[in-house]
Coordinates of C-alpha atoms in Angstrom, one line a residue:
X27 CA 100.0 89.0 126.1
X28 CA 102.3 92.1 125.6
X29 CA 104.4 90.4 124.0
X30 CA 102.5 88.7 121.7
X31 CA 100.8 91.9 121.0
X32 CA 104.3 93.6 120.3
X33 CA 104.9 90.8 117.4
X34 CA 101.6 91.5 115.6
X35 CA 100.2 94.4 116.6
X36 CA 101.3 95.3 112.4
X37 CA 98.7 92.9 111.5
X38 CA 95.9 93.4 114.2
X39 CA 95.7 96.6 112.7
X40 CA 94.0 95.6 109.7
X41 CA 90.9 94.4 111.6
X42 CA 90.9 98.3 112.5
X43 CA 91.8 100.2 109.5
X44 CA 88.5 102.2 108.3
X45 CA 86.2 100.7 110.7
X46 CA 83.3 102.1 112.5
X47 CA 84.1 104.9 114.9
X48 CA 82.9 104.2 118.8
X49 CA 82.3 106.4 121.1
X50 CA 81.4 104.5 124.1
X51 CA 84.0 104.4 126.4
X52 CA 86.2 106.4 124.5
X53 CA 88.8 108.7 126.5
X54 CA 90.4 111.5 125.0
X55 CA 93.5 111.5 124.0
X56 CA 95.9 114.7 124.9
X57 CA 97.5 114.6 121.7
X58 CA 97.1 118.4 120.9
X59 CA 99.9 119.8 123.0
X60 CA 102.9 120.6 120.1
X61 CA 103.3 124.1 118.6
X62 CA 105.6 123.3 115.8
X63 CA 104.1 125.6 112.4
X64 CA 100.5 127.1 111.2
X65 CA 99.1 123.8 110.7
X66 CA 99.6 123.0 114.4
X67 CA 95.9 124.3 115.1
X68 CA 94.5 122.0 113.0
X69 CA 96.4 119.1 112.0
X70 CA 98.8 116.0 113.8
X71 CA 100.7 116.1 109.8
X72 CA 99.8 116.8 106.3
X73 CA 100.3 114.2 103.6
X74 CA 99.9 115.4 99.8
X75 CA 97.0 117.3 100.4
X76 CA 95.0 116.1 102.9
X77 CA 95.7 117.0 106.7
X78 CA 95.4 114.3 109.7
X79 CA 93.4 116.4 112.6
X80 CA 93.5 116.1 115.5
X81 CA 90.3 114.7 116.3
X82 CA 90.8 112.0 113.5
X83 CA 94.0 110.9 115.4
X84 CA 92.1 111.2 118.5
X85 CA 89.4 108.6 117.1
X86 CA 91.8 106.2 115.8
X87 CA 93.9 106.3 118.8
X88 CA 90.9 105.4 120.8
X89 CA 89.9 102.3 118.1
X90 CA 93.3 101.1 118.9
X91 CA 93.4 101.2 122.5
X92 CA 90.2 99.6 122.3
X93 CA 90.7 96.7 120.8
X94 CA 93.8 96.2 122.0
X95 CA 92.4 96.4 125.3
X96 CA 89.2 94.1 124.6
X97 CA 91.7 91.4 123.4
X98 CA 93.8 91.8 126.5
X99 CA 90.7 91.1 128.6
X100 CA 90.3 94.7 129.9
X101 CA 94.4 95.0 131.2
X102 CA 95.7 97.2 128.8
X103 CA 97.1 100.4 130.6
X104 CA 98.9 103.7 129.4
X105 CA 102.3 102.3 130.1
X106 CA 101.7 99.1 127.6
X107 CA 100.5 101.2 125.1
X108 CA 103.2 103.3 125.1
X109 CA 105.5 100.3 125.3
X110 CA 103.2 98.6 122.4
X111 CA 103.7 102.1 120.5
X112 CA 100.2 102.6 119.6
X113 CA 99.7 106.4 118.9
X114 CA 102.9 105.6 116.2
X115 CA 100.7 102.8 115.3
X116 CA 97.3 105.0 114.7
X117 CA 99.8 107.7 113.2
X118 CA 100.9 105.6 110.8
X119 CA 97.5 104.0 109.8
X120 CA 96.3 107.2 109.3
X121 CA 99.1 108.2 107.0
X122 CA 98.1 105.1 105.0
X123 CA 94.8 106.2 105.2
X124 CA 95.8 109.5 103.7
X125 CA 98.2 108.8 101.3
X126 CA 95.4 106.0 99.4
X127 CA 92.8 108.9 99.9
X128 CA 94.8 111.2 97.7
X129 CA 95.4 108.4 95.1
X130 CA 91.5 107.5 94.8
X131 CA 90.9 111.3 94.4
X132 CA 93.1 111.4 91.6
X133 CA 91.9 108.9 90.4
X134 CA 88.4 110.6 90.2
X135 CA 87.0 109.0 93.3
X136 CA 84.4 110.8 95.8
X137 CA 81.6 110.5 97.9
X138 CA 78.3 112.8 97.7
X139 CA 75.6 113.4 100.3
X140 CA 73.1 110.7 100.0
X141 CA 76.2 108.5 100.7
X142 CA 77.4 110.1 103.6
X143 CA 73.7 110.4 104.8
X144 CA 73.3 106.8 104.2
X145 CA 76.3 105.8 106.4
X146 CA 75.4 108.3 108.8
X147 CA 71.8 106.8 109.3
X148 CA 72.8 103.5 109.8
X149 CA 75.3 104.2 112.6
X150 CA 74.0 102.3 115.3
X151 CA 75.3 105.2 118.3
X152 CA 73.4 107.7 116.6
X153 CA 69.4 105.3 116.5
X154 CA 67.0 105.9 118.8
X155 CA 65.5 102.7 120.4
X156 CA 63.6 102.0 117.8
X157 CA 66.7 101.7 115.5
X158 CA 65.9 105.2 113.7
X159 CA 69.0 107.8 113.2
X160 CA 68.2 110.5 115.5
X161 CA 69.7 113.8 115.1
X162 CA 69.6 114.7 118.7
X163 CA 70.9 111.9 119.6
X164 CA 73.5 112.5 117.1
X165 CA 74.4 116.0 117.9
X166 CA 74.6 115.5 121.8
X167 CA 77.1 112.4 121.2
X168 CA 79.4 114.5 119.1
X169 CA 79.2 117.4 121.4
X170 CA 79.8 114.9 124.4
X171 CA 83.1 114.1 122.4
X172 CA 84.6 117.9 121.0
X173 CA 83.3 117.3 117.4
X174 CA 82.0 119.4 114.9
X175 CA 79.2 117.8 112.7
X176 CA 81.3 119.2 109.6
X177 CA 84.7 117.5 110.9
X178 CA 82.7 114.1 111.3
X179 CA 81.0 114.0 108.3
X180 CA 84.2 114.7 106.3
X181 CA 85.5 111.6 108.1
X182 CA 83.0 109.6 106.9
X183 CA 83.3 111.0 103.6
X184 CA 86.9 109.7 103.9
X185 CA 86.2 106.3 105.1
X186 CA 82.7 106.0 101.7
X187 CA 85.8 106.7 99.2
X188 CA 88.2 104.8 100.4
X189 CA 85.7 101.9 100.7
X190 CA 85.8 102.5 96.8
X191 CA 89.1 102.2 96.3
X192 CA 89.5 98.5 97.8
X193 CA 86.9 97.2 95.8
X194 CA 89.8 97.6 92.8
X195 CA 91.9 95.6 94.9
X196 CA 89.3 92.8 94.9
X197 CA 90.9 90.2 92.9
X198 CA 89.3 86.9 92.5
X199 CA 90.9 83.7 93.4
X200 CA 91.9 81.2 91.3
X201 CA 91.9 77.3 92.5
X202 CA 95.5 76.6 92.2
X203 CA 96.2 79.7 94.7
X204 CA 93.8 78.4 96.7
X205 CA 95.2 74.9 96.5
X206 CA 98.8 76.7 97.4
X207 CA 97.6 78.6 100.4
X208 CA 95.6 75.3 101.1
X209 CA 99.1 73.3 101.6
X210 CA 100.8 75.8 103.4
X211 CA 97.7 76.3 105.6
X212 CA 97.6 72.8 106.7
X213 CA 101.0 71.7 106.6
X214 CA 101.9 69.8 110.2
X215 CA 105.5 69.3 112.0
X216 CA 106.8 66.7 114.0
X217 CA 109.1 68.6 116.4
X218 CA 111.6 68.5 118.5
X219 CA 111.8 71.5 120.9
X220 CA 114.1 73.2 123.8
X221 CA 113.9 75.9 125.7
X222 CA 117.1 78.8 125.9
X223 CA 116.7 81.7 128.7
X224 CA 119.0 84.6 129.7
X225 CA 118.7 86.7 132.7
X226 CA 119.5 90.3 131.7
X227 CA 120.9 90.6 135.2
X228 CA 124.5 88.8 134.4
X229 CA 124.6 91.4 131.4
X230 CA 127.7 93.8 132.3
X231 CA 127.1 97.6 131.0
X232 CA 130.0 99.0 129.1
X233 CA 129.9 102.7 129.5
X234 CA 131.5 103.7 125.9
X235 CA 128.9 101.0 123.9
X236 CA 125.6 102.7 126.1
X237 CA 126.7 106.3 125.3
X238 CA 127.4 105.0 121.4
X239 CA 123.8 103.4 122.0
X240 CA 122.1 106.8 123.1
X241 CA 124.3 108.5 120.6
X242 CA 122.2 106.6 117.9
X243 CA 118.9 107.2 119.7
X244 CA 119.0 110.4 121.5
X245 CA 116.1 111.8 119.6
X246 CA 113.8 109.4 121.7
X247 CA 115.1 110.6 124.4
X248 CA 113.5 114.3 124.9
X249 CA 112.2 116.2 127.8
X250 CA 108.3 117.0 127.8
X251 CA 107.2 120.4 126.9
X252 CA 106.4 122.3 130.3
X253 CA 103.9 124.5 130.9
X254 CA 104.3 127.2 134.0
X255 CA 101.0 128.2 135.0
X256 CA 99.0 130.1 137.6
X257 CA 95.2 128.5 138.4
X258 CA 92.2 130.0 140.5
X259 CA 90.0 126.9 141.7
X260 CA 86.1 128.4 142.2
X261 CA 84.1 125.5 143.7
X262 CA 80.5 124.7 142.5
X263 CA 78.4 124.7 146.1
X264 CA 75.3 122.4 145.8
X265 CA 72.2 123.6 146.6
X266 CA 69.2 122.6 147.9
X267 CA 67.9 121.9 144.7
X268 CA 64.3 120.5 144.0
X269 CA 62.7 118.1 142.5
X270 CA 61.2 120.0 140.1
X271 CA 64.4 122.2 139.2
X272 CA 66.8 118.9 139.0
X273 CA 64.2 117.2 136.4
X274 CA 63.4 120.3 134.4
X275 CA 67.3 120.3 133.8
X276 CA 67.5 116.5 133.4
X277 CA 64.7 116.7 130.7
X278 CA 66.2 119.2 128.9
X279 CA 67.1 118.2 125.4
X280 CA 70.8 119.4 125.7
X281 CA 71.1 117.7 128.8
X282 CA 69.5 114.3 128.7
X283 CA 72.0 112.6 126.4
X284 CA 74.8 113.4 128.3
X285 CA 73.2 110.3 131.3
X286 CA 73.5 107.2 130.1
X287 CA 74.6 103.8 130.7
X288 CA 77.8 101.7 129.1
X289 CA 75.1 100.3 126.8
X290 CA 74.0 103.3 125.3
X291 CA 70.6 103.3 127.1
X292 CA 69.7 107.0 128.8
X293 CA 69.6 106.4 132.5
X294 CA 66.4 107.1 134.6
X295 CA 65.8 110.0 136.5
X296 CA 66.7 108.4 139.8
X297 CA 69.6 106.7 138.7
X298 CA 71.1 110.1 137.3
X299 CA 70.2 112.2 139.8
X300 CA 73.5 112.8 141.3
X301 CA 74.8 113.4 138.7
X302 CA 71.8 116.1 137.5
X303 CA 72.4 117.4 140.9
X304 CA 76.3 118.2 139.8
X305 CA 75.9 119.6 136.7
X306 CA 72.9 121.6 138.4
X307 CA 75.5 123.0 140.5
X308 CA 78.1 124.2 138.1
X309 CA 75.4 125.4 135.9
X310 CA 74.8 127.9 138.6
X311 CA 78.3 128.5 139.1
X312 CA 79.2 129.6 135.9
X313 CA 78.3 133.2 136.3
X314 CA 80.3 133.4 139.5
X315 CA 83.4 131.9 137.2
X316 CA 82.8 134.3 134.4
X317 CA 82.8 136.9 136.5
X318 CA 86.6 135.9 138.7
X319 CA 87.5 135.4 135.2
X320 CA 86.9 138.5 134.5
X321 CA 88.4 140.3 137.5
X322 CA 91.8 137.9 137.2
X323 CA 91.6 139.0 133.6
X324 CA 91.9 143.2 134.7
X325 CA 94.0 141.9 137.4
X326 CA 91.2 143.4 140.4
X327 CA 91.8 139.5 141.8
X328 CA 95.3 137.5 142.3
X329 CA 95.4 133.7 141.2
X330 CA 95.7 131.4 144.0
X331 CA 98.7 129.3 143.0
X332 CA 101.6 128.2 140.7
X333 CA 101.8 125.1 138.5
X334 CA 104.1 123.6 136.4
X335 CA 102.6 121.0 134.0
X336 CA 104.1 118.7 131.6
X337 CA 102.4 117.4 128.2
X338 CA 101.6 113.7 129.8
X339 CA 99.0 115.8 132.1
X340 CA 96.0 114.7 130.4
X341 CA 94.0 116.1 132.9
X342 CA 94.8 119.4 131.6
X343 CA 93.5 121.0 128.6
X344 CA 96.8 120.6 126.9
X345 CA 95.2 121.5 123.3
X346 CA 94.2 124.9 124.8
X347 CA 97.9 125.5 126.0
X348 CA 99.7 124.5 122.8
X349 CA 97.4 127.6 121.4
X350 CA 97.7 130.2 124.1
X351 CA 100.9 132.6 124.2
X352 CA 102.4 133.5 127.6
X353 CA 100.1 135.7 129.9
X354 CA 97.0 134.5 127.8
X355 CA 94.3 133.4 130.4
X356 CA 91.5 130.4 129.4
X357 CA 88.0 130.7 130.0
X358 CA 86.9 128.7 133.4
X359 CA 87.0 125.1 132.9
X360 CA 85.2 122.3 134.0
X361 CA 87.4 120.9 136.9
X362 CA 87.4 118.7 139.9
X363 CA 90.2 119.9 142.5
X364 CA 91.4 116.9 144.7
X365 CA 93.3 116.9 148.1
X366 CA 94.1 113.7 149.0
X367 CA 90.8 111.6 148.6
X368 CA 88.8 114.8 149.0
X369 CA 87.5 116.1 145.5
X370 CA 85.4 119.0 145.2
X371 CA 83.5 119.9 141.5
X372 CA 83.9 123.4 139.9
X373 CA 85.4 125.7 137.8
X374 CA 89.1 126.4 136.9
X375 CA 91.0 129.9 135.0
X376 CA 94.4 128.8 134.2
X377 CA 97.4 131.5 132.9
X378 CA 99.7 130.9 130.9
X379 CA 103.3 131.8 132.4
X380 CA 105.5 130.3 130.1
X381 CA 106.3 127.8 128.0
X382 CA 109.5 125.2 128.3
X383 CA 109.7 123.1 124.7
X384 CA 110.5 120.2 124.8
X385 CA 114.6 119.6 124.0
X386 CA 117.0 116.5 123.7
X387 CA 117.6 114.7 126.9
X388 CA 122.0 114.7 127.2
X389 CA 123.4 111.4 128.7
X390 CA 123.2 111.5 131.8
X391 CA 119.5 112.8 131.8
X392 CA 119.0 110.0 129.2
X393 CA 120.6 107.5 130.7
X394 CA 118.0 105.3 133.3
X395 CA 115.9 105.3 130.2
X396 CA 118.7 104.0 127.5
X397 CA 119.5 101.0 129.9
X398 CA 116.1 98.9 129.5
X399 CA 117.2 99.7 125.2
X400 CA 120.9 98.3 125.9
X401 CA 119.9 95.6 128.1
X402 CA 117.6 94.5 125.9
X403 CA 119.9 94.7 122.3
X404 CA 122.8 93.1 124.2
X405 CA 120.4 90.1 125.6
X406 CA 119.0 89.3 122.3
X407 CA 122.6 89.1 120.7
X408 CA 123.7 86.7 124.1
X409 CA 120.5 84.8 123.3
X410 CA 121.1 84.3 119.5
X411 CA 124.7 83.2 119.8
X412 CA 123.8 80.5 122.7
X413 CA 121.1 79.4 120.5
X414 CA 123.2 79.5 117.9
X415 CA 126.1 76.9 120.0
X416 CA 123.1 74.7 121.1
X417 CA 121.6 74.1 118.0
X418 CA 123.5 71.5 116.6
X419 CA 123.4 69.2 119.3
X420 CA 120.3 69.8 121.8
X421 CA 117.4 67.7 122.7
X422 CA 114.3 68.7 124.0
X423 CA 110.1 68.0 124.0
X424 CA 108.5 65.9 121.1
X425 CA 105.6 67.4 119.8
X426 CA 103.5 65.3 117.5
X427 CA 102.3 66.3 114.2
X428 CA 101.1 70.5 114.6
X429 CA 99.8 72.9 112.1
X430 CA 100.4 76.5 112.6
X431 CA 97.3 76.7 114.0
X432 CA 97.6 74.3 117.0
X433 CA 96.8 74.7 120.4
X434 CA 99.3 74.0 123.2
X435 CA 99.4 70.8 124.9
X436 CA 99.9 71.8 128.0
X437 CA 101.0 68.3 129.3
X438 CA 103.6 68.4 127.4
X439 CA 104.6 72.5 127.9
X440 CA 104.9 74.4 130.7
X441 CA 103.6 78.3 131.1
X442 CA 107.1 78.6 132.0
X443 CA 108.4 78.0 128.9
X444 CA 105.6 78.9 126.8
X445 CA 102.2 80.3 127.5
X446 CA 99.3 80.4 124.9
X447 CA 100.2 83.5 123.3
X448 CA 104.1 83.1 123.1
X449 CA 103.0 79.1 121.7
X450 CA 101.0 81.0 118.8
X451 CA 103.6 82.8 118.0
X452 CA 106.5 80.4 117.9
X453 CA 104.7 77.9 115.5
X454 CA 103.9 81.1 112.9
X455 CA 107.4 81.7 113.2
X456 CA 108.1 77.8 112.5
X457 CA 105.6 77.8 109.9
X458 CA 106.7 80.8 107.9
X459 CA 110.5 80.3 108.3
X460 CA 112.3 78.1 105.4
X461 CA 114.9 76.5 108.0
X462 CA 114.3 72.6 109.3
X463 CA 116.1 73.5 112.3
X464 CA 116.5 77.2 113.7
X465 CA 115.9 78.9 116.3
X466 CA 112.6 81.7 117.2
X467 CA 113.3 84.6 119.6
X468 CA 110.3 84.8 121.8
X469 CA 111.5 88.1 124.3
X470 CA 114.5 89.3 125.3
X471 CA 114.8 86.5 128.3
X472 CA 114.5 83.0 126.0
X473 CA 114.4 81.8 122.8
X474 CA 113.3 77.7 121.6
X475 CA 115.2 75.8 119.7
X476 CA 113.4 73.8 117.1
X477 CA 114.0 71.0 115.1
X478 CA 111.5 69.7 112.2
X479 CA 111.3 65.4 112.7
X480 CA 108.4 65.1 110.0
X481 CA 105.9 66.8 107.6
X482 CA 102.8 65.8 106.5
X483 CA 102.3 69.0 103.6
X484 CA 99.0 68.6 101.9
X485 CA 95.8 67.8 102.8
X486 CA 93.2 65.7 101.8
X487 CA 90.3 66.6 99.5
X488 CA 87.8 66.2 102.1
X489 CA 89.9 69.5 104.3
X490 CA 90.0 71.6 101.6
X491 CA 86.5 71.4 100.3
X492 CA 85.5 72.2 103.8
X493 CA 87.9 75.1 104.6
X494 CA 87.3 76.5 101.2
X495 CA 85.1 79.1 102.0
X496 CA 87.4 80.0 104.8
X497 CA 90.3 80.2 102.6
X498 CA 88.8 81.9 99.5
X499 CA 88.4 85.4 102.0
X500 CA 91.9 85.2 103.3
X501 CA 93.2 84.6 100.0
X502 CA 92.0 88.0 98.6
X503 CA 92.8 89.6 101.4
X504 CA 96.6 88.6 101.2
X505 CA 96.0 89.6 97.8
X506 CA 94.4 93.1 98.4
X507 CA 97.5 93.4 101.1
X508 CA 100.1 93.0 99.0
X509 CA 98.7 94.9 96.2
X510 CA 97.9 97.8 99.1
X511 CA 101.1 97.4 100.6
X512 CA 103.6 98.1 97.1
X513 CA 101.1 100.7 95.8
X514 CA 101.6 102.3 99.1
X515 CA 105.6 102.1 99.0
X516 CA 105.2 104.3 96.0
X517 CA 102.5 106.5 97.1
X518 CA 105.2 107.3 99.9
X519 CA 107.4 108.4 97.0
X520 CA 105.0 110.9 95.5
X521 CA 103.1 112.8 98.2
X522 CA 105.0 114.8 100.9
X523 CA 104.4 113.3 104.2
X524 CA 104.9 116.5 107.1
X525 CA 104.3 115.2 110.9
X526 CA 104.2 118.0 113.2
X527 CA 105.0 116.1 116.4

């Protein structure tokens, strides 16, 4: 599935690009921890003039991983979506973003009140159960999540006028396009295919080619920025709270939001209570922390002990740090301190000791890392010159008449040497590739030969009158893509694109 991910994740993006924003489920990102200029309090980059925040990349990272993960049945982890590269990916869809948002401005473009109202009201996350937009509701969610009211709204401004803009790429389809997508989308092969694998393992390294490899990549390869600290833990000691205390705080309007369930519902009473019964607690801690804060802060109190953090401590309240200068001391934080499986809830006052920026990693600190790059590089080129020997004279496992749309027959095909994912992918290779007989890389570890037997490269009247309807959408959206796409290659061209990280 990573794999096929990794092939189109350029195109799975689309299905994301100004959608709704969810907040269900959604984690927050650590993304605030550089300290590069003056816009580093406020913004990931600036294009033209409009800034990416970070909350905005914070949201779109969050879309991403989320339907990435939803398509990957629940799997997706931290260290896939670093491998599948998706904060570059919500990075750079948010540059898009910005660069077609200062091109519908200039070309007079905007969005007023009663249209960001309107898209606010009809926000599901935000109704009440009786489907009505409920500004408590919609307060407590954004406060739940570090948003300002202002900084959301302006997002959805954002999204109204660029919704504007792609109605001018809305072109309407004409029946001979539709007629040419029509034979390409239902052309079949006859096939003859093999499979080619490689085991990295037989790969020998050559010193001088890895250090000419890292040579060309050592800016990927960088230390974290490190944060010395010193932390005072004060733990939140549950009381023997009442009844009546835990639901007079449950009740309360700037509480009650915060319990729900995963499908939005608020949680009864009963079912929360544990949790009432924790936030009870800190609530009545917080004048204890304020006040160690206080004495740490005249130094009348010593912290407890020395950390040194790195930015990939998400735990941490990184954003704070990249804004603090050495010596400053935070506010108490919310905090659970665990020891072993123990955890206990309370309060935590960091200090800021120092800071260690992040630097260029040299060879030998580089070099573990720069393998997996090499071994890889110097696969695929084995792979593609023993393709490239067996292709003239291999034989392999018929496959009837498919379309590029077909589903393996897995009589006929292994897992081994293609699952469902890596099948998709080989026949859109097949399919969009001008060769009878070539060659599709799926990994690093194997590649299948093909060879085109037969086509069948129209079809009948009766398919295309049913698929029109189907067609007709994909068609402008190609369209609207390639229009997007150019416009955007010379947008690039004529607004200054600054990325602080």
């Amino acid at each position: 599935m990573l794999t096929w991910m990794q092939h189109h994740k350029k195109y799975l993006v689309v299905t994301i690009w100004i959608s709704v924003i969810a907040f269900v489920g959604a984690g927050v990102v650590g993304w605030g921890a550089y300290d590069y200029n003056q816009n580093r309090n406020s913004s990931v980059a600036v294009v033209g003039d409009e800034k990416i925040s970070f909350v905005e990349f914070n949201l779109r990272y969050n879309q991403i991983y989320g339907y990435y993960n939803q398509i990957s049945n629940g799997k997706l982890d931290e260290e896939n979506a670093e491998k599948l590269g998706l904060k570059d990916l919500a990075l750079n869809s948010l540059i898009e973003d910005k660069l077609l948002l200062n091109f519908a401005k200039s070309l007079g473009l905007w969005a007023n009140e009663k249209e960001v109202i309107q898209e606010l009201s009809g926000a599901e996350e935000f109704q009440n159960v009786n489907g009505i937009f409920d500004k408590n509701i919609y307060y407590a969610i954004l406060k739940q999540n570090n948003i300002l009211s202002k900084n959301y709204e302006q997002i959805l401004s954002d999204k109204i006028i660029l919704n504007k803009l792609n109605k001018i790429f809305e072109l309407p389809s004409k029946e001979n396009e539709l007629q040419m997508l029509a034979a390409s989308y239902f052309m079949q092969d006859a096939l003859e295919i093999s499979k080619i694998s490689l085991d990295k393992k037989d790969l020998a390294v050559d010193e001088v080619a890895l250090k000419k490899l890292w040579e060309a990549h050592k800016d990927n390869f960088k230390t974290q920025k490190n944060y010395e600290l010193s932390s005072y833990f004060i733990e939140a000691k549950k009381a023997n709270f009442t009844q009546d205390e835990l639901k007079a705080f449950y009740e309360d309007e700037n509480n009650k939001f915060k319990y729900k369930a995963q499908d939005g519902k608020i949680l009864d009473f009963e079912v929360a209570k544990e949790m009432v019964i924790k936030d009870l607690s800190l609530e009545k801690t917080k004048n204890l922390a304020n006040e160690k804060f206080v004495a740490l802060r005249n130094q009348k109190d010593s912290f407890q002990k020395d950390l040194n953090i790195s930015e990939s401590d998400k735990t941490y309240p990184l954003e704070l740090l990249a804004k603090a200068k050495n010596n400053d001391i935070l506010k108490p934080l919310v905090w659970q301190e665990c020891e072993g499986k123990i955890c206990k809830d309370g309060f935590i006052i960091l200090r800021l000791n120092k800071v260690n920026p992040m630097r260029v990693k040299n060879f030998e600190e580089a070099k573990a890392e720069v393998l997996p790059l090499y071994y890889s590089e110097e696969a695929k080129k084995a792979l593609e010159e023993k393709a490239q020997k067996a292709l003239n004279n291999f034989s392999g496992i018929e496959l009837d008449f498919v379309s590029r749309n077909s589903i393996k027959d897995s009589k006929k095909i292994s897992d081994e040497m293609l699952n469902n994912a890596e099948f998709s992918f080989f026949l859109s290779q097949v399919f969009n590739s001008e060769q009878n007989s070539s060659y599709v890389l799926i990994d690093d570890k194997k590649a299948i030969l093909y060879r085109i037997k037969k086509q069948k490269l129209n079809p009948n009247k009766q398919d295309f009158n049913q698929y029109k309807t189907m067609l007709e959408p994909s068609l402008k959206s190609l369209k609207s893509n390639e229009i997007k796409q150019e416009l955007l290659e010379e947008l690039k061209k004529t607004y200054k694109i600054k990325i602080y990280h």
